[in-house]
Tab-separated table of C-alpha atoms in Angstrom:
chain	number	residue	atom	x	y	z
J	1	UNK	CA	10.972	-9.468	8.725
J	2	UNK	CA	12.764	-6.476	10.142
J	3	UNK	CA	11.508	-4.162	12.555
J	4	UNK	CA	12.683	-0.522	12.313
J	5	UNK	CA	11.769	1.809	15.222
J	6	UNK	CA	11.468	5.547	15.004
J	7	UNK	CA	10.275	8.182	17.895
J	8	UNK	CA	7.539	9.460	15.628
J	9	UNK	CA	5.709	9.760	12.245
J	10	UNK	CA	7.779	12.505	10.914
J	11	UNK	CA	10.983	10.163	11.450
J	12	UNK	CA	9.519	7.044	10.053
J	13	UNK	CA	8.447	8.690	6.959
J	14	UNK	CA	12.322	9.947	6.650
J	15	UNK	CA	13.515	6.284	6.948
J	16	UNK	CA	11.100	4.389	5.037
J	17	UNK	CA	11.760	7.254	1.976
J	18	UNK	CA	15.206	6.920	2.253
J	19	UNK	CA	15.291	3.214	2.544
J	20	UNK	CA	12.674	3.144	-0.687
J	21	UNK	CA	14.861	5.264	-2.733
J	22	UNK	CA	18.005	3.707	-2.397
J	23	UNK	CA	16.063	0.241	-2.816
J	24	UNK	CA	14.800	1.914	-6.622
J	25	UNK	CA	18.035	3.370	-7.535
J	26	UNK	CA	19.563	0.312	-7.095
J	27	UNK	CA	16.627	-1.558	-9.192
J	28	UNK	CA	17.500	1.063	-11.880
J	29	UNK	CA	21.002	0.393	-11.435
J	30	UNK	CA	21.122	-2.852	-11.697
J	31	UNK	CA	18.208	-3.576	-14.853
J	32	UNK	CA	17.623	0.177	-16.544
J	33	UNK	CA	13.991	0.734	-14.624
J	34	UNK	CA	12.394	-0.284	-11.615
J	35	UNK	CA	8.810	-1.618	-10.587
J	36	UNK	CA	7.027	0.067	-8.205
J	37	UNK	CA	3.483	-0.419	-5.867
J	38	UNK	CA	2.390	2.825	-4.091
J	39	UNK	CA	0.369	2.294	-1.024
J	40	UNK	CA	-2.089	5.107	0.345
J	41	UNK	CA	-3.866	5.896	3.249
J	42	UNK	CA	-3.175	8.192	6.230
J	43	UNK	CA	0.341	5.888	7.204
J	44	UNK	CA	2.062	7.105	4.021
J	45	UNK	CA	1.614	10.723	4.446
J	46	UNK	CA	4.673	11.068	5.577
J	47	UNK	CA	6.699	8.703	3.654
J	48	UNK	CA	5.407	9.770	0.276
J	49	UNK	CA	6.424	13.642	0.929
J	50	UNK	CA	10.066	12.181	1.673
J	51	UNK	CA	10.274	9.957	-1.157
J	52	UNK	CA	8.920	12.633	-4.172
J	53	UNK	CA	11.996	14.860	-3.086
J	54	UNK	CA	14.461	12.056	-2.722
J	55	UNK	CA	17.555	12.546	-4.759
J	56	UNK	CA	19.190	10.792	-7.785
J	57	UNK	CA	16.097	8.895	-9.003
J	58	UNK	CA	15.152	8.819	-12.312
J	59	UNK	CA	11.430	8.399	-12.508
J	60	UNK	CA	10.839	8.454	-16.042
J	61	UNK	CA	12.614	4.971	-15.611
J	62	UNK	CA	9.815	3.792	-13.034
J	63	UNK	CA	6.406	2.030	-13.450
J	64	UNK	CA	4.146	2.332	-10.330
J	65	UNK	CA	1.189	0.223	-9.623
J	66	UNK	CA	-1.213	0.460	-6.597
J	67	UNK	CA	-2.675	-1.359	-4.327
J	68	UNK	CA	-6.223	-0.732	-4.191
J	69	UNK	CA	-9.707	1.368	-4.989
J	70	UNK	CA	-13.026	1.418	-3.984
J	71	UNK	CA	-15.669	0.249	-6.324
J	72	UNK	CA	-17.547	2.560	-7.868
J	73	UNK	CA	-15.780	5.242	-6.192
J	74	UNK	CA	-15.019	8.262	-8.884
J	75	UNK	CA	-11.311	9.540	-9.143
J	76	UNK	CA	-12.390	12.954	-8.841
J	77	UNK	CA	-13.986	12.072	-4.663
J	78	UNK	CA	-11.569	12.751	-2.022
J	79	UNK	CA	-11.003	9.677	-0.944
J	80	UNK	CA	-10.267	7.837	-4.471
J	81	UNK	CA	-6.844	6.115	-4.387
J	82	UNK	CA	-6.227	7.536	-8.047
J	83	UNK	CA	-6.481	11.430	-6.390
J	84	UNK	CA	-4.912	10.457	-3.573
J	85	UNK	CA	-1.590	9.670	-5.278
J	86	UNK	CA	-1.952	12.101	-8.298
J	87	UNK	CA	-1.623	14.567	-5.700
J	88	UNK	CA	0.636	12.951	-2.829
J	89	UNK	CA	2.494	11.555	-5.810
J	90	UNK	CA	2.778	11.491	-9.368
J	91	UNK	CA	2.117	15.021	-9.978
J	92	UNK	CA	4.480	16.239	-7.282
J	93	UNK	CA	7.655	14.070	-9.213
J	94	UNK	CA	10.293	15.720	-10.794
J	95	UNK	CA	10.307	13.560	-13.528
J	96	UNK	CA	7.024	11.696	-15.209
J	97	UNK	CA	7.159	8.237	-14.773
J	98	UNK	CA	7.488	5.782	-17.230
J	99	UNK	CA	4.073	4.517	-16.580
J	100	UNK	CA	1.347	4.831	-13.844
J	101	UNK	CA	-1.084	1.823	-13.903
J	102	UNK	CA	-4.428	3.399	-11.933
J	103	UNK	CA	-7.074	1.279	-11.124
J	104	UNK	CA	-10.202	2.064	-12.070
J	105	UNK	CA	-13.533	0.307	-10.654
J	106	UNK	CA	-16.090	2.703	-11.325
J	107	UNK	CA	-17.915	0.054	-13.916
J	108	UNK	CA	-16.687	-2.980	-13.986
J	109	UNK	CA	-14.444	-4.051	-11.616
J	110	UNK	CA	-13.987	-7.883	-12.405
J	111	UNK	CA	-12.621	-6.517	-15.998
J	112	UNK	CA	-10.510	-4.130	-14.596
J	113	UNK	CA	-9.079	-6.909	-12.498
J	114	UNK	CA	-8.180	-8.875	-15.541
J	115	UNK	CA	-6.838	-5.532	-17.477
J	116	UNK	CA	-4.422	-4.355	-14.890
J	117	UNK	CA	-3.379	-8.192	-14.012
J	118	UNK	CA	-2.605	-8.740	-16.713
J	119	UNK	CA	-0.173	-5.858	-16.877
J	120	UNK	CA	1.589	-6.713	-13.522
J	121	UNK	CA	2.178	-9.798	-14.647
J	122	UNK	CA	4.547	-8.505	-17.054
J	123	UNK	CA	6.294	-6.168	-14.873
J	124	UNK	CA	8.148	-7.883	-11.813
J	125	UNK	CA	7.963	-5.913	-9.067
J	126	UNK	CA	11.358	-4.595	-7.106
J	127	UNK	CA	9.869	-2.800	-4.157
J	128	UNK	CA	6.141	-2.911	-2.659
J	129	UNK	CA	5.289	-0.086	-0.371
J	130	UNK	CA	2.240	-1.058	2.095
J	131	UNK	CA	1.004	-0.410	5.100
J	132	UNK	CA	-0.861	-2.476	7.974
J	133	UNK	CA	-4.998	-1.451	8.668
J	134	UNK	CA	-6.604	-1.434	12.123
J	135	UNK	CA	-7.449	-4.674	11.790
J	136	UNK	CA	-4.831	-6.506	10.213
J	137	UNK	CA	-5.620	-6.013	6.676
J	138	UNK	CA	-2.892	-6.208	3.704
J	139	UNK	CA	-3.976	-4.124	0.887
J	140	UNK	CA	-7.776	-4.339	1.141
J	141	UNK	CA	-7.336	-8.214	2.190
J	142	UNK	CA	-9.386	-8.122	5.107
J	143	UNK	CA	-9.491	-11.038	7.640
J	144	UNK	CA	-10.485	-13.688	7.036
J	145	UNK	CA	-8.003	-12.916	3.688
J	146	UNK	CA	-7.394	-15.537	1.021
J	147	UNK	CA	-3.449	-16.087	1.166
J	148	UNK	CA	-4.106	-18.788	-1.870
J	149	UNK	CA	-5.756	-17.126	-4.910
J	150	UNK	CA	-3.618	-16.443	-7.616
J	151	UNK	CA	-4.951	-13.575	-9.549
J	152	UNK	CA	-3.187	-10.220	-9.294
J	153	UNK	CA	-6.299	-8.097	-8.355
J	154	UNK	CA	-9.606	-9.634	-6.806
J	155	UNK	CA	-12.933	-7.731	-5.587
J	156	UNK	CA	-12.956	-7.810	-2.176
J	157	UNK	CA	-15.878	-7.118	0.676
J	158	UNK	CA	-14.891	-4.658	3.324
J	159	UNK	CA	-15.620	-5.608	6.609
J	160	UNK	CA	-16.999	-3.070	9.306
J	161	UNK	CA	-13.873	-2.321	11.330
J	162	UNK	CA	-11.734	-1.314	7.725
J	163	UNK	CA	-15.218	0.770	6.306
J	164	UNK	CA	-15.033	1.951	10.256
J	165	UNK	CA	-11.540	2.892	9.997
J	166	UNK	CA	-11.710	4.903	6.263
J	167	UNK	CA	-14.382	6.754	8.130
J	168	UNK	CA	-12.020	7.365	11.446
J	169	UNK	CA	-9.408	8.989	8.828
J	170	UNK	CA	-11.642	11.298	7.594
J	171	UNK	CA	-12.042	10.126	3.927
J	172	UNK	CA	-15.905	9.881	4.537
J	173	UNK	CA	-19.076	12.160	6.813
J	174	UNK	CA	-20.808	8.820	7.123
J	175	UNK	CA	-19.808	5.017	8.095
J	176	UNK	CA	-23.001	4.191	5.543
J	177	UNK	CA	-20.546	6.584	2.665
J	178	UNK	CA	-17.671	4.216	3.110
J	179	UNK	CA	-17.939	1.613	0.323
J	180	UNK	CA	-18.556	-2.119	0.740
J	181	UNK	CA	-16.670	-3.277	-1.995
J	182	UNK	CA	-13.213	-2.833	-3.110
J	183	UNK	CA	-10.301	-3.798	-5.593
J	184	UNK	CA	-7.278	-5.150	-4.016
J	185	UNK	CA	-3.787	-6.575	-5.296
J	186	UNK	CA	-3.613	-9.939	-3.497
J	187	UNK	CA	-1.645	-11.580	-1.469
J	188	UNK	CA	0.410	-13.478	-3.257
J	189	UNK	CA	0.927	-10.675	-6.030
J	190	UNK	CA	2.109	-8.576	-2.518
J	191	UNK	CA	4.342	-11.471	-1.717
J	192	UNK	CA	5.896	-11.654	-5.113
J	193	UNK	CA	7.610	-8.292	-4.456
J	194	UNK	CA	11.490	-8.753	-4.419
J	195	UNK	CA	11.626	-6.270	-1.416
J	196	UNK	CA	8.753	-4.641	0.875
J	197	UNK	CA	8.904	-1.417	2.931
J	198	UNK	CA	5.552	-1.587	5.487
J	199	UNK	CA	5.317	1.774	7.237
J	200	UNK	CA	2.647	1.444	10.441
J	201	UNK	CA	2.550	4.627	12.518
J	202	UNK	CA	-0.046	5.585	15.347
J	203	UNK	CA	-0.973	3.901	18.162
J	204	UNK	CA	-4.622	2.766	16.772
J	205	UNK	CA	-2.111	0.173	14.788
J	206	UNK	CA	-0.835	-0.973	18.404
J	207	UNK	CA	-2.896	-4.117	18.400
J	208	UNK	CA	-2.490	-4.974	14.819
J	209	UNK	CA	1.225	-4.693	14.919
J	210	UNK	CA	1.338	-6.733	17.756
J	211	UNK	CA	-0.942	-9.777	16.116
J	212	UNK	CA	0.830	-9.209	13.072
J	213	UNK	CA	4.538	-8.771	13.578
J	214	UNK	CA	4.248	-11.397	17.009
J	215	UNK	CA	1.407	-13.485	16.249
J	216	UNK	CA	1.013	-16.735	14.209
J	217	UNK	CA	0.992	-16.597	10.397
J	218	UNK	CA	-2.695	-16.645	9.853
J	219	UNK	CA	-5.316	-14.549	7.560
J	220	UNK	CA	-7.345	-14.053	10.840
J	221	UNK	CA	-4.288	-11.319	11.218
J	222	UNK	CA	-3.282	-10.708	6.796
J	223	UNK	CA	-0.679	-8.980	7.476
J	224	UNK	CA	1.467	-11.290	9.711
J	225	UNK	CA	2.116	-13.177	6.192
J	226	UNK	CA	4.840	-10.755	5.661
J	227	UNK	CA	6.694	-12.871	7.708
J	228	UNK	CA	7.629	-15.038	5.494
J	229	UNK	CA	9.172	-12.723	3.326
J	230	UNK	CA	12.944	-12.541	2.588
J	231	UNK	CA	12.995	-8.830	2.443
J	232	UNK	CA	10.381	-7.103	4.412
J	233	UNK	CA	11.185	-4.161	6.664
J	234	UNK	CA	8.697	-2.736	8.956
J	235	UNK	CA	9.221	0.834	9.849
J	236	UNK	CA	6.554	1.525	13.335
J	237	UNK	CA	7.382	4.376	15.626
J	238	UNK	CA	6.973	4.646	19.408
J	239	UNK	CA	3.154	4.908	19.691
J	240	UNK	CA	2.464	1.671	16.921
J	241	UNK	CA	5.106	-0.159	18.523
J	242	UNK	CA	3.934	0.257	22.157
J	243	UNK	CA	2.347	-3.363	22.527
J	244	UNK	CA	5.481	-5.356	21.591
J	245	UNK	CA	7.476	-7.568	23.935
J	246	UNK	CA	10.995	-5.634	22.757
């Protein structure tokens, strides 16, 4: 794990773009297309409006996945993950991509889990873009997370400090709006990634960061797993980075 400091948000987003667009030219490069996951949520703001004007890629060679969506949540609320990257995302690309896997868990969720596994399973993933929740979360892999299960996607429970946190955000009026339930990629499908870009501004992350990036490996604290990857880069700024010993 590498830590990459910026003074604030705006400068963070400019580094982890330009460090996520050289890392998919390169996949391009190298094997004709690249693999992509999208994170969302208020830490990629400013990433994702750096990387949609980033120059030289060709996106109609890229497949994108995400991350997560609330069950039973439809695409056209505000806080859907599908509307939050059609418009922080795919619609604002220069080029359409070669394929944009949404999840969808209005209905059914456990079969969407086995639909869009199964998909992601035959697309190896170059670069994973993610981010680090208030309390530790990976994806939607709340604490106490399961760092063994071996399916792509699972249904997850959110706990009270992530529904608490959606709400803090602004995605919902009401803590008893924010879903319970949830569709996240897992751990290990995270961890298969051949490269990760984690972007964690704001002080509210302080704590997490701290537990996550100097704490034990444990799912008390999911996102300290990304230790143990080869290729993980964690661009904090000032404010997120205020509780570390360095």
């Amino acid at each position: 794990m590498k830590i990459i400091l910026s003074t604030d948000k705006k400068q963070l987003g400019e580094k982890a773009a330009a460090a996520g667009a050289e890392a998919i030219r390169n996949a391009i490069d190298l094997n004709g297309h690249a693999n992509l996951i999208v994170a969302t949520g208020a830490s990629q703001f400013e990433m994702l409006s750096n990387l949609v004007k980033a120059d030289g890629i060709r996106w109609d060679c890229v497949t994108a996945f995400h991350l997560d969506e609330y069950v039973g949540t439809p695409i056209t609320h505000p806080a859907s993950f599908r509307h939050y990257l059609w418009k922080r995302f795919v619609s604002q690309l220069p080029l359409p991509l070669a394929g944009f896997h949404y999840i969808n868990a209005e209905k059914n969720p456990q079969v969407e889990c086995d639909r869009i596994g199964k998909i992601i399973a035959n697309h190896p993933v170059d670069l994973a873009f993610v981010g680090i929740g208030e309390n530790g979360h990976l994806a939607f892999n709340d604490p106490p997370a399961d760092f063994d299960i071996d399916a792509p996607y699972l249904i997850v429970n959110l706990d009270e400090p992530c529904r608490k946190q959606q709400l803090g955000e602004g995605w919902f009026p009401t803590l008893a709006d924010v879903p319970q339930q949830a569709i996240s990629m897992s751990i290990k499908q995270i961890m298969k990634s051949k490269q990760i870009i984690c972007s964690v501004p704001d002080e509210r992350k302080s704590k997490a960061v701290k537990a996550c990036v100097e704490g034990p490996v444990t799912n008390l604290a999911p996102a300290s797993i990304l230790q143990r990857h080869a290729a993980c880069d964690v661009y904090l700024d000032t404010a997120s980075a205020s509780l570390l010993k360095g």
